[in-house]
CSV table of C-alpha atoms in Angstrom, one decimal:
chain,number,residue,atom,x,y,z
O,6,MET,CA,-47.8,16.7,-36.2
O,7,LYS,CA,-49.4,19.2,-38.5
O,8,ALA,CA,-52.1,17.9,-40.8
O,9,LYS,CA,-50.6,19.2,-44.0
O,10,TYR,CA,-47.5,17.1,-43.3
O,11,ILE,CA,-48.9,14.0,-41.8
O,12,LYS,CA,-52.3,13.6,-43.4
O,13,PHE,CA,-52.2,11.9,-46.8
O,14,SER,CA,-54.2,13.6,-49.4
O,15,VAL,CA,-56.1,10.8,-51.0
O,16,ILE,CA,-56.0,12.3,-54.5
O,17,VAL,CA,-52.5,10.9,-54.8
O,18,ALA,CA,-53.4,7.4,-55.9
O,19,ALA,CA,-55.8,8.7,-58.6
O,20,GLY,CA,-53.1,10.8,-60.1
O,21,VAL,CA,-50.4,8.2,-60.4
O,22,SER,CA,-50.4,6.3,-63.6
O,23,VAL,CA,-46.7,5.3,-64.0
O,24,LEU,CA,-44.3,3.9,-61.5
O,25,PHE,CA,-42.7,6.6,-59.3
O,26,SER,CA,-44.6,9.6,-60.6
O,27,CYS,CA,-46.4,12.2,-58.6
O,28,LYS,CA,-47.4,15.9,-58.6
O,29,LYS,CA,-47.0,18.5,-55.9
O,30,SER,CA,-50.8,18.8,-55.6
O,31,PHE,CA,-51.0,15.1,-54.4
O,32,LEU,CA,-49.7,16.2,-51.0
O,33,GLU,CA,-52.2,19.0,-50.6
O,34,LEU,CA,-55.5,18.8,-48.9
O,35,SER,CA,-58.6,19.7,-50.7
O,36,PRO,CA,-62.3,18.9,-50.6
O,37,ALA,CA,-62.0,17.5,-54.1
O,38,GLY,CA,-59.4,15.1,-52.9
O,39,SER,CA,-61.6,13.7,-50.2
O,40,THR,CA,-64.5,13.3,-52.6
O,41,LEU,CA,-62.3,11.5,-55.2
O,42,GLU,CA,-60.9,9.1,-52.6
O,43,THR,CA,-64.4,7.7,-51.7
O,44,ASN,CA,-64.9,6.8,-55.4
O,45,TYR,CA,-61.4,5.4,-56.0
O,46,TYR,CA,-59.9,1.9,-55.7
O,47,SER,CA,-62.8,0.4,-57.7
O,48,THR,CA,-60.5,-1.6,-60.1
O,49,PRO,CA,-57.3,-3.6,-60.0
O,50,THR,CA,-55.6,-0.9,-62.0
O,51,GLU,CA,-56.5,1.7,-59.4
O,52,ALA,CA,-55.3,-0.6,-56.6
O,53,LEU,CA,-51.9,-0.8,-58.3
O,54,ALA,CA,-51.8,2.9,-58.6
O,55,GLY,CA,-52.2,3.1,-54.9
O,56,VAL,CA,-49.3,0.8,-54.3
O,57,VAL,CA,-47.2,2.8,-56.7
O,58,ALA,CA,-48.1,6.0,-54.8
O,59,ALA,CA,-46.8,4.3,-51.6
O,60,TYR,CA,-43.4,3.8,-53.2
O,61,ASP,CA,-43.2,7.4,-54.4
O,62,PRO,CA,-41.8,9.1,-51.3
O,63,LEU,CA,-38.7,6.9,-51.6
O,64,ASN,CA,-38.0,8.6,-54.9
O,65,THR,CA,-38.8,12.1,-53.9
O,66,GLU,CA,-36.0,14.7,-54.0
O,67,THR,CA,-38.1,17.8,-54.2
O,68,GLY,CA,-41.5,19.0,-53.0
O,69,GLY,CA,-43.1,19.9,-49.7
O,70,SER,CA,-44.8,23.1,-48.8
O,71,ASP,CA,-41.9,25.4,-49.7
O,72,ASN,CA,-40.5,23.7,-52.8
O,73,THR,CA,-37.5,22.5,-50.9
O,74,TYR,CA,-34.8,20.2,-52.1
O,75,ALA,CA,-35.1,17.1,-49.9
O,76,ASP,CA,-32.7,14.4,-50.9
O,77,PRO,CA,-31.8,12.3,-47.8
O,78,LEU,CA,-28.3,11.3,-49.0
O,79,GLY,CA,-26.9,14.8,-48.9
O,80,ALA,CA,-28.0,15.4,-45.3
O,81,LEU,CA,-26.7,12.0,-44.2
O,82,ASN,CA,-23.3,12.6,-45.9
O,83,SER,CA,-23.1,16.1,-44.4
O,84,ALA,CA,-23.8,14.6,-40.9
O,85,SER,CA,-21.0,12.1,-41.2
O,86,ASP,CA,-17.2,12.3,-41.4
O,87,ASP,CA,-17.3,11.3,-45.1
O,88,CYS,CA,-18.3,14.8,-46.4
O,89,PHE,CA,-18.7,18.4,-45.5
O,90,ALA,CA,-21.9,20.2,-46.5
O,91,GLY,CA,-20.2,22.5,-49.0
O,92,GLY,CA,-22.2,24.4,-51.6
O,93,GLY,CA,-21.9,28.1,-52.4
O,94,SER,CA,-21.6,29.4,-48.8
O,95,SER,CA,-22.4,28.7,-45.2
O,96,SER,CA,-26.0,29.6,-45.8
O,97,ASP,CA,-26.4,27.4,-48.9
O,98,MET,CA,-28.7,24.5,-48.0
O,99,THR,CA,-29.0,25.4,-44.4
O,100,THR,CA,-30.5,22.1,-43.6
O,101,TRP,CA,-27.3,20.3,-44.5
O,102,GLN,CA,-25.2,23.0,-42.9
O,103,ALA,CA,-26.9,22.4,-39.6
O,104,VAL,CA,-25.9,18.7,-39.5
O,105,ASN,CA,-22.5,19.5,-40.8
O,106,ASN,CA,-22.0,21.6,-37.7
O,107,TYR,CA,-24.2,20.2,-35.0
O,108,SER,CA,-24.1,23.4,-32.9
O,109,LEU,CA,-26.4,24.8,-35.6
O,110,LEU,CA,-28.9,22.0,-35.4
O,111,THR,CA,-32.2,23.2,-33.8
O,112,PRO,CA,-35.8,22.2,-34.0
O,113,ALA,CA,-36.2,25.1,-36.6
O,114,THR,CA,-33.1,24.5,-38.6
O,115,GLY,CA,-31.9,21.1,-40.0
O,116,PRO,CA,-33.0,18.3,-42.3
O,117,GLN,CA,-35.5,16.8,-39.9
O,118,GLY,CA,-38.5,18.4,-41.6
O,119,GLU,CA,-37.7,16.7,-44.9
O,120,PHE,CA,-37.1,13.3,-43.2
O,121,TRP,CA,-40.3,13.6,-41.2
O,122,ASN,CA,-42.4,14.7,-44.3
O,123,ILE,CA,-41.0,12.0,-46.6
O,124,ASN,CA,-41.5,9.1,-44.2
O,125,PHE,CA,-44.9,10.1,-42.7
O,126,THR,CA,-46.2,10.7,-46.2
O,127,GLY,CA,-45.1,7.1,-46.9
O,128,VAL,CA,-46.7,5.8,-43.8
O,129,ASN,CA,-50.0,7.4,-44.6
O,130,ARG,CA,-50.0,6.2,-48.1
O,131,THR,CA,-49.3,2.6,-47.0
O,132,ASN,CA,-52.0,2.8,-44.4
O,133,LEU,CA,-54.5,4.0,-46.9
O,134,ILE,CA,-53.8,1.4,-49.5
O,135,LEU,CA,-53.8,-1.4,-46.9
O,136,SER,CA,-57.3,-0.2,-45.8
O,137,LYS,CA,-58.6,-0.4,-49.3
O,138,LEU,CA,-57.1,-3.5,-50.9
O,139,ALA,CA,-59.3,-6.2,-49.5
O,140,SER,CA,-62.4,-4.5,-51.0
O,141,VAL,CA,-61.2,-3.8,-54.5
O,142,PRO,CA,-63.5,-5.5,-57.0
O,143,GLY,CA,-61.8,-7.9,-59.3
O,144,LEU,CA,-58.5,-7.9,-57.6
O,145,SER,CA,-57.0,-11.4,-57.8
O,146,ALA,CA,-56.0,-13.3,-54.7
O,147,SER,CA,-52.3,-13.3,-55.8
O,148,ASP,CA,-52.3,-9.6,-56.5
O,149,LEU,CA,-54.0,-8.9,-53.2
O,150,LYS,CA,-51.3,-10.8,-51.4
O,151,ARG,CA,-48.4,-9.2,-53.2
O,152,TYR,CA,-49.8,-5.6,-52.9
O,153,THR,CA,-50.5,-6.1,-49.2
O,154,ALA,CA,-47.0,-7.4,-48.7
O,155,GLU,CA,-45.4,-4.5,-50.6
O,156,ALA,CA,-47.4,-2.0,-48.6
O,157,LYS,CA,-46.3,-3.6,-45.3
O,158,PHE,CA,-42.7,-3.7,-46.5
O,159,LEU,CA,-42.9,0.0,-47.3
O,160,ARG,CA,-44.5,0.9,-44.0
O,161,ALA,CA,-41.8,-1.0,-42.2
O,162,HIS,CA,-39.2,0.9,-44.3
O,163,TYR,CA,-40.6,4.3,-43.5
O,164,TYR,CA,-41.0,3.5,-39.8
O,165,PHE,CA,-37.5,2.1,-39.6
O,166,ASP,CA,-36.1,5.4,-40.9
O,167,LEU,CA,-38.3,7.4,-38.5
O,168,VAL,CA,-37.3,5.4,-35.4
O,169,ARG,CA,-33.6,5.6,-36.3
O,170,LEU,CA,-33.8,9.3,-37.0
O,171,PHE,CA,-36.2,10.5,-34.2
O,172,GLY,CA,-36.5,7.8,-31.6
O,173,ASN,CA,-40.0,8.0,-30.2
O,174,VAL,CA,-42.5,8.8,-32.9
O,175,PRO,CA,-46.3,8.4,-33.4
O,176,LEU,CA,-47.3,4.9,-34.5
O,177,MET,CA,-50.2,4.8,-36.9
O,178,THR,CA,-51.3,1.6,-38.6
O,179,ALA,CA,-54.6,2.8,-40.1
O,180,PRO,CA,-55.9,6.0,-41.8
O,181,LEU,CA,-56.9,8.7,-39.3
O,182,ALA,CA,-59.8,11.1,-39.2
O,183,THR,CA,-58.8,14.7,-39.4
O,184,ALA,CA,-59.9,15.3,-35.8
O,185,ASP,CA,-57.4,12.7,-34.6
O,186,LEU,CA,-54.4,14.0,-36.4
O,187,TYR,CA,-53.4,16.5,-33.7
O,188,ASN,CA,-53.8,14.0,-30.8
O,189,GLN,CA,-51.2,11.4,-31.8
O,190,LYS,CA,-48.7,10.8,-29.1
O,191,GLN,CA,-45.2,9.4,-29.5
O,192,VAL,CA,-44.7,5.8,-28.5
O,193,ALA,CA,-41.5,4.1,-27.2
O,194,SER,CA,-39.0,3.2,-29.9
O,195,THR,CA,-39.4,-0.5,-28.9
O,196,ALA,CA,-43.0,-0.4,-30.0
O,197,VAL,CA,-42.0,1.1,-33.3
O,198,TYR,CA,-39.4,-1.6,-33.8
O,199,ALA,CA,-42.0,-4.3,-32.9
O,200,GLN,CA,-44.3,-3.0,-35.6
O,201,VAL,CA,-41.6,-2.9,-38.2
O,202,GLU,CA,-40.7,-6.5,-37.4
O,203,THR,CA,-44.4,-7.5,-37.6
O,204,ASP,CA,-44.8,-5.9,-41.0
O,205,LEU,CA,-41.7,-7.4,-42.5
O,206,THR,CA,-42.4,-10.9,-41.1
O,207,ALA,CA,-45.9,-10.7,-42.6
O,208,ALA,CA,-44.6,-9.4,-45.9
O,209,ILE,CA,-41.8,-11.8,-46.7
O,210,PRO,CA,-43.8,-14.9,-47.7
O,211,ASP,CA,-46.0,-13.0,-50.1
O,212,LEU,CA,-43.3,-11.1,-51.9
O,213,PRO,CA,-41.8,-12.4,-55.2
O,214,THR,CA,-38.4,-14.1,-54.9
O,215,THR,CA,-37.3,-12.1,-58.0
O,216,VAL,CA,-38.8,-9.1,-59.7
O,217,PRO,CA,-39.0,-9.0,-63.5
O,218,THR,CA,-37.1,-6.2,-65.3
O,219,SER,CA,-40.4,-4.5,-66.1
O,220,GLU,CA,-41.0,-4.1,-62.4
O,221,ASN,CA,-37.6,-3.0,-61.3
O,222,GLY,CA,-37.7,-1.0,-58.1
O,223,ARG,CA,-40.5,-3.0,-56.4
O,224,ALA,CA,-39.8,-5.0,-53.3
O,225,SER,CA,-38.7,-8.6,-53.4
O,226,GLN,CA,-38.5,-11.3,-50.7
O,227,GLY,CA,-34.7,-10.8,-50.6
O,228,ALA,CA,-35.1,-7.1,-50.0
O,229,ALA,CA,-37.6,-7.7,-47.1
O,230,LYS,CA,-35.3,-10.2,-45.5
O,231,ALA,CA,-32.3,-7.9,-45.8
O,232,LEU,CA,-34.3,-5.1,-44.2
O,233,LEU,CA,-35.5,-7.3,-41.4
O,234,GLY,CA,-31.9,-8.4,-40.8
O,235,LYS,CA,-30.9,-4.8,-40.6
O,236,VAL,CA,-33.7,-4.1,-38.1
O,237,TYR,CA,-32.6,-6.9,-35.9
O,238,LEU,CA,-29.0,-5.6,-36.1
O,239,TYR,CA,-30.1,-2.2,-34.8
O,240,GLU,CA,-32.0,-4.0,-32.0
O,241,LYS,CA,-28.9,-6.0,-31.2
O,242,LYS,CA,-30.7,-9.3,-31.9
O,243,TRP,CA,-27.6,-10.7,-33.3
O,244,ALA,CA,-28.6,-14.3,-34.0
O,245,GLN,CA,-31.9,-13.3,-35.6
O,246,ALA,CA,-30.1,-10.7,-37.8
O,247,ALA,CA,-27.5,-13.3,-38.9
O,248,ALA,CA,-30.2,-15.8,-39.8
O,249,GLN,CA,-32.0,-13.3,-42.1
O,250,PHE,CA,-28.8,-12.2,-43.7
O,251,ALA,CA,-27.6,-15.7,-44.3
O,252,ASP,CA,-30.7,-16.4,-46.4
O,253,VAL,CA,-30.0,-13.3,-48.5
O,254,ASN,CA,-26.2,-13.8,-48.8
O,255,GLY,CA,-25.9,-17.5,-49.4
O,256,THR,CA,-22.4,-18.8,-49.7
O,257,PRO,CA,-19.9,-16.0,-49.3
O,258,GLY,CA,-18.5,-15.1,-52.7
O,259,GLY,CA,-21.1,-17.2,-54.5
O,260,THR,CA,-24.5,-16.6,-55.9
O,261,SER,CA,-27.4,-16.7,-53.4
O,262,THR,CA,-30.8,-18.4,-53.9
O,263,TYR,CA,-32.1,-14.9,-54.8
O,264,GLY,CA,-29.5,-14.5,-57.6
O,265,TYR,CA,-27.4,-12.0,-55.7
O,266,HIS,CA,-23.6,-12.0,-56.2
O,267,LEU,CA,-20.8,-9.5,-55.8
O,268,LEU,CA,-19.8,-7.9,-59.1
O,269,THR,CA,-16.3,-8.5,-60.3
O,270,ASN,CA,-15.6,-4.8,-60.8
O,271,TYR,CA,-16.4,-2.6,-57.8
O,272,GLY,CA,-17.0,0.5,-60.0
O,273,ASP,CA,-19.7,-1.3,-62.0
O,274,VAL,CA,-22.0,-1.3,-59.0
O,275,PHE,CA,-22.7,2.4,-59.3
O,276,SER,CA,-22.8,2.9,-63.1
O,277,PRO,CA,-26.1,4.2,-64.5
O,278,SER,CA,-25.4,1.8,-67.4
O,279,ASN,CA,-25.7,-1.1,-65.0
O,280,LYS,CA,-28.8,-0.5,-63.0
O,281,PHE,CA,-30.4,-3.3,-61.0
O,282,ASN,CA,-27.3,-5.4,-61.2
O,283,ALA,CA,-26.7,-8.7,-59.4
O,284,GLU,CA,-25.4,-6.9,-56.3
O,285,SER,CA,-28.4,-4.6,-55.9
O,286,ILE,CA,-31.0,-5.8,-53.3
O,287,PHE,CA,-33.2,-2.7,-53.1
O,288,GLU,CA,-32.7,0.2,-55.5
O,289,ILE,CA,-34.4,3.5,-55.8
O,290,GLN,CA,-34.8,4.3,-59.5
O,291,HIS,CA,-34.2,7.7,-61.2
O,292,THR,CA,-34.6,8.6,-64.8
O,293,GLY,CA,-32.7,11.0,-67.0
O,294,SER,CA,-35.1,10.9,-69.9
O,295,GLN,CA,-37.9,13.2,-68.7
O,296,SER,CA,-36.5,16.3,-70.5
O,297,TYR,CA,-37.8,18.4,-67.7
O,298,ASN,CA,-36.8,22.0,-66.9
O,299,TRP,CA,-37.1,24.3,-63.9
O,300,ASN,CA,-40.9,24.6,-64.4
O,301,ASN,CA,-41.1,21.0,-63.5
O,302,TRP,CA,-39.3,21.3,-60.1
O,303,ASN,CA,-41.8,19.2,-58.1
O,304,THR,CA,-42.6,16.6,-60.8
O,305,PHE,CA,-39.3,15.2,-62.0
O,306,LYS,CA,-37.8,11.9,-60.8
O,307,SER,CA,-34.2,12.3,-61.9
O,308,ASN,CA,-31.3,12.4,-59.5
O,309,VAL,CA,-30.6,16.0,-58.6
O,310,TYR,CA,-28.0,14.9,-56.0
O,311,THR,CA,-25.8,14.1,-58.9
O,312,GLN,CA,-25.8,17.7,-59.9
O,313,MET,CA,-25.4,18.9,-56.3
O,314,VAL,CA,-22.0,17.1,-55.8
O,315,GLY,CA,-20.3,18.2,-59.0
O,316,ALA,CA,-17.6,20.9,-58.8
O,317,ARG,CA,-18.7,24.5,-59.2
O,318,SER,CA,-18.1,26.1,-62.6
O,319,TYR,CA,-15.9,23.2,-63.6
O,320,SER,CA,-14.8,23.1,-67.2
O,321,GLY,CA,-12.9,20.1,-68.3
O,322,PRO,CA,-13.0,16.4,-69.2
O,323,ILE,CA,-15.1,13.6,-67.6
O,324,TYR,CA,-17.4,15.7,-65.4
O,325,PHE,CA,-20.2,18.3,-65.9
O,326,ALA,CA,-20.1,21.3,-63.7
O,327,GLY,CA,-22.1,21.0,-60.4
O,328,TRP,CA,-23.0,23.0,-57.3
O,329,GLY,CA,-20.1,22.0,-55.0
O,330,PHE,CA,-21.9,20.2,-52.3
O,331,ASN,CA,-20.6,17.3,-50.1
O,332,PRO,CA,-16.8,17.8,-50.7
O,333,ILE,CA,-15.0,14.8,-49.3
O,334,THR,CA,-13.3,15.3,-45.9
O,335,THR,CA,-9.6,14.8,-45.5
O,336,GLN,CA,-10.4,12.2,-42.9
O,337,LEU,CA,-12.0,9.9,-45.6
O,338,VAL,CA,-9.2,10.7,-48.1
O,339,THR,CA,-6.6,9.6,-45.5
O,340,ALA,CA,-8.6,6.5,-44.7
O,341,MET,CA,-8.9,5.4,-48.3
O,342,LYS,CA,-5.4,6.3,-49.6
O,343,GLY,CA,-4.0,3.1,-51.1
O,344,ASP,CA,-7.3,1.3,-51.1
O,345,PRO,CA,-8.4,0.0,-54.5
O,346,ARG,CA,-11.9,1.5,-54.0
O,347,TYR,CA,-10.4,5.0,-53.7
O,348,GLY,CA,-10.7,5.9,-57.4
O,349,TYR,CA,-14.3,4.8,-57.5
O,350,THR,CA,-15.2,6.9,-54.5
O,351,ILE,CA,-13.0,10.0,-54.6
O,352,VAL,CA,-11.6,12.3,-57.3
O,353,ASN,CA,-8.7,14.7,-56.5
O,354,LEU,CA,-10.0,17.5,-58.7
O,355,ASP,CA,-7.1,19.8,-57.9
O,356,SER,CA,-4.8,17.2,-59.5
O,357,LEU,CA,-7.1,16.6,-62.4
O,358,THR,CA,-7.4,20.3,-63.2
O,359,LYS,CA,-3.7,20.8,-63.0
O,360,ALA,CA,-3.0,17.9,-65.3
O,361,THR,CA,-5.6,19.0,-67.9
O,362,ASN,CA,-5.1,22.8,-67.6
O,363,THR,CA,-8.7,23.3,-66.5
O,364,LYS,CA,-10.3,24.9,-63.5
O,365,TYR,CA,-13.2,25.0,-61.1
O,366,ASP,CA,-14.5,27.4,-58.4
O,367,PRO,CA,-13.8,26.2,-54.9
O,368,SER,CA,-17.0,25.7,-53.0
O,369,TYR,CA,-17.6,26.4,-49.3
O,370,GLN,CA,-15.4,24.0,-47.2
O,371,ASN,CA,-13.6,22.9,-50.4
O,372,THR,CA,-11.0,20.2,-49.9
O,373,GLY,CA,-10.2,19.6,-53.5
O,374,TYR,CA,-11.7,16.1,-53.2
O,375,PHE,CA,-15.1,15.3,-54.7
O,376,LEU,CA,-17.6,12.4,-54.7
O,377,VAL,CA,-17.4,9.9,-57.5
O,378,LYS,CA,-20.2,7.4,-57.0
O,379,TYR,CA,-22.9,9.8,-57.9
O,380,ALA,CA,-20.8,12.4,-59.9
O,381,PRO,CA,-22.3,14.2,-63.0
O,382,LEU,CA,-20.4,12.4,-65.7
O,383,LEU,CA,-20.5,14.0,-69.1
O,384,LYS,CA,-21.3,10.7,-70.8
O,385,TYR,CA,-24.7,10.7,-69.0
O,386,LYS,CA,-25.5,14.3,-69.8
O,387,THR,CA,-29.0,14.6,-71.1
O,388,ALA,CA,-29.6,15.4,-74.7
O,389,SER,CA,-32.7,17.4,-74.0
O,390,GLY,CA,-34.3,19.4,-71.2
O,391,THR,CA,-32.3,21.1,-68.4
O,392,THR,CA,-29.1,19.1,-67.9
O,393,GLU,CA,-29.0,19.8,-64.1
O,394,LEU,CA,-32.4,18.3,-63.6
O,395,ASN,CA,-32.1,15.1,-65.7
O,396,TRP,CA,-29.4,12.8,-64.3
O,397,PRO,CA,-30.2,9.1,-64.4
O,398,ASN,CA,-28.1,7.8,-61.4
O,399,ASP,CA,-30.0,5.3,-59.2
O,400,TYR,CA,-29.5,5.0,-55.5
O,401,ILE,CA,-28.8,1.4,-54.3
O,402,GLU,CA,-30.1,1.5,-50.8
O,403,MET,CA,-29.2,-2.1,-49.9
O,404,ARG,CA,-26.6,-4.1,-51.7
O,405,LEU,CA,-24.9,-7.4,-51.2
O,406,ALA,CA,-21.5,-6.2,-49.8
O,407,ASP,CA,-23.5,-4.3,-47.2
O,408,THR,CA,-25.4,-7.3,-46.1
O,409,TYR,CA,-22.2,-9.5,-46.1
O,410,LEU,CA,-20.7,-7.0,-43.6
O,411,MET,CA,-23.8,-6.8,-41.5
O,412,GLU,CA,-24.0,-10.6,-41.2
O,413,ALA,CA,-20.3,-10.7,-40.3
O,414,GLU,CA,-20.9,-8.2,-37.6
O,415,ALA,CA,-23.9,-10.0,-36.2
O,416,LEU,CA,-22.0,-13.3,-36.1
O,417,VAL,CA,-19.0,-11.8,-34.3
O,418,GLN,CA,-21.3,-10.0,-31.9
O,419,ALA,CA,-23.2,-13.3,-31.2
O,420,GLY,CA,-19.9,-15.2,-30.9
O,421,THR,CA,-21.1,-17.9,-33.3
O,422,ASN,CA,-19.8,-19.2,-36.6
O,423,THR,CA,-16.9,-16.8,-36.7
O,424,GLY,CA,-15.5,-18.8,-39.6
O,425,ARG,CA,-18.5,-17.7,-41.8
O,426,ALA,CA,-17.9,-14.1,-40.5
O,427,GLN,CA,-14.3,-14.4,-41.7
O,428,SER,CA,-15.5,-15.7,-45.1
O,429,LEU,CA,-17.9,-12.9,-45.6
O,430,LEU,CA,-15.3,-10.2,-44.8
O,431,ASP,CA,-12.8,-11.9,-47.0
O,432,ALA,CA,-15.2,-12.0,-49.9
O,433,VAL,CA,-15.8,-8.2,-49.8
O,434,ARG,CA,-12.0,-7.6,-49.6
O,435,ALA,CA,-11.1,-10.2,-52.2
O,436,ARG,CA,-13.4,-8.6,-54.8
O,437,VAL,CA,-11.1,-5.6,-54.7
O,438,LYS,CA,-8.0,-7.8,-54.4
O,439,LEU,CA,-7.2,-7.1,-50.7
O,440,ALA,CA,-5.7,-9.6,-48.4
O,441,SER,CA,-7.6,-11.2,-45.6
O,442,VAL,CA,-7.7,-9.5,-42.2
O,443,PRO,CA,-9.1,-10.9,-39.0
O,444,ALA,CA,-12.9,-10.7,-38.6
O,445,THR,CA,-12.9,-8.4,-35.6
O,446,LEU,CA,-15.6,-5.7,-35.0
O,447,THR,CA,-12.9,-3.0,-35.6
O,448,ASN,CA,-12.0,-4.5,-39.0
O,449,ILE,CA,-15.6,-5.0,-40.0
O,450,TYR,CA,-16.5,-1.4,-39.1
O,451,ASN,CA,-13.5,-0.2,-41.0
O,452,GLU,CA,-14.4,-2.3,-44.0
O,453,ARG,CA,-17.9,-0.8,-43.9
O,454,ARG,CA,-16.5,2.7,-44.0
O,455,LEU,CA,-14.3,2.0,-47.0
O,456,GLU,CA,-16.8,-0.2,-49.0
O,457,LEU,CA,-19.8,2.0,-48.4
O,458,ALA,CA,-18.3,5.4,-48.3
O,459,THR,CA,-20.6,8.3,-49.3
O,460,GLU,CA,-23.6,5.9,-49.7
O,461,GLY,CA,-25.4,7.3,-46.7
O,462,HIS,CA,-24.7,4.5,-44.2
O,463,ARG,CA,-21.8,6.0,-42.3
O,464,TRP,CA,-23.7,8.3,-39.9
O,465,PHE,CA,-26.1,5.5,-38.9
O,466,ASP,CA,-23.1,3.2,-38.3
O,467,LEU,CA,-21.3,5.7,-36.1
O,468,VAL,CA,-24.4,6.3,-34.0
O,469,ARG,CA,-25.5,2.7,-33.6
O,470,THR,CA,-22.0,1.6,-32.7
O,471,GLY,CA,-21.4,4.4,-30.2
O,472,GLN,CA,-18.5,5.9,-32.2
O,473,ALA,CA,-20.3,9.2,-33.1
O,474,PRO,CA,-19.3,11.4,-30.2
O,475,THR,CA,-15.6,10.7,-30.7
O,476,VAL,CA,-15.5,10.5,-34.5
O,477,LEU,CA,-17.8,13.5,-35.1
O,478,ALA,CA,-16.3,15.7,-32.4
O,479,PHE,CA,-14.8,17.9,-35.1
O,480,LYS,CA,-18.3,18.7,-36.2
O,481,ASN,CA,-19.5,19.5,-32.7
O,482,PHE,CA,-21.5,16.4,-32.2
O,483,LYS,CA,-23.0,16.3,-28.7
O,484,SER,CA,-23.3,12.9,-27.0
O,485,GLY,CA,-26.7,12.1,-25.6
O,486,VAL,CA,-28.4,14.6,-28.0
O,487,ASN,CA,-27.3,14.3,-31.6
O,488,GLU,CA,-27.8,10.6,-31.9
O,489,ILE,CA,-31.3,11.5,-33.0
O,490,LEU,CA,-32.7,14.6,-34.7
O,491,PRO,CA,-35.1,17.1,-33.2
O,492,ILE,CA,-38.8,16.8,-33.8
O,493,PRO,CA,-39.4,19.5,-36.5
O,494,LEU,CA,-40.6,22.7,-34.8
O,495,ARG,CA,-43.6,23.0,-37.2
O,496,GLU,CA,-44.8,19.6,-36.1
O,497,LEU,CA,-45.0,20.7,-32.4
O,498,ASN,CA,-47.6,23.4,-33.1
O,499,ASN,CA,-51.1,22.5,-31.9
O,500,THR,CA,-50.1,18.8,-31.3
O,501,VAL,CA,-49.2,16.7,-28.3
O,502,LEU,CA,-45.8,15.8,-29.5
O,503,VAL,CA,-42.9,16.2,-27.1
O,504,GLN,CA,-39.5,17.5,-28.2
O,505,ASN,CA,-36.5,15.2,-28.1
O,506,LYS,CA,-34.0,15.6,-25.2
O,507,GLY,CA,-31.4,18.3,-25.6
O,508,TYR,CA,-33.3,20.3,-28.3
């Protein structure tokens, strides 16, 4: 666990003045940073800046020591049977190529460095702000409770990703002295899950039930309950998972106590014109209005993934040209043919170009089918700055249809209230005018694939349900090894970390 990746440079909070904004230098260690930190957190405004800094890694698509592109969605889609890695060649975005073909995944090559960096940066920022909040002069009791709850929600979020991706990881719940950074041992995944549960259980009562529009992107009570339900699901604590989801979901097909309800039109869920809609439970915000260019690579907070998934050199209606990553697999195309969600998930660009007498350059692993939910639509093209770097598409990390299906799964697994499980599954299908099917695990898993395709959930679902070795055999997935990622090679240097089995 090298200090430059795990240790949080305390200058970060001082530099953050608006929600989800940071600079590359915030992650760099310097004597000036240490000096500044000792004098910081002296006002409520500075306390809020520290909380904002703790959110920032969720929104980070670029950065790190080598200016890498680090969006998690592309790696997760590449690792699944939803998409191929694609791009310009087999050496384009080697991190994604490695999980697209698991035989290439090694401690030195793969997306594990970005996942590790993003989440441990988040852990250290939350630990720092939690250590400071109680002593901030003038901070109101209500703000102290809320900021503490937000930081615990975020620490739980970061550690949930870490334990799912890596298994046994170091567990740190307080800032560390420099001398201690290299001596952090991994703990059992059960201990990490226990800490995640503790943080979320503590956070829930002190989070707001709803978040005002001016604070969109901050954690709510519903988001924390949804995340806790998901944690329980991964731990196979079926009854506890179902109970948390029931609070979030309310009556299937209705409006929950938190104001969540399924949108009438499935396609509206993903529109940049409909951000933070009633189906969104936890949403990671991006902006297209920064007017940034390539000189701002490590500072912008737009959605570069949108540019990544567009067709290369495309010239025609509807879409802007992209870089050809994550072409849709024929497996997903076959699974979705005839489903009403197909057109909101997949575009057959070969058919479109033929019909409009236009063209594009096939990318590596091109199938002719491209991703729609985050596609670069011409109507959202920026009027200033570099177009490729200013897309406004948000990422909805948790939404109501997802929690409906997770609750249905938990109920079936528990063997209780299967009638409610049926109603939850029916509501998801009825929204797109599909008839009822029995609420079996097979049908629920299939519905998750169709409903949530290309949203980054598929790989996790395949692994946690034991389907990955069979479904991902065509990508050389190795059972007993590839269910988790290797510890990044650079993190093993001069530390006591132990590499994961098989790597």
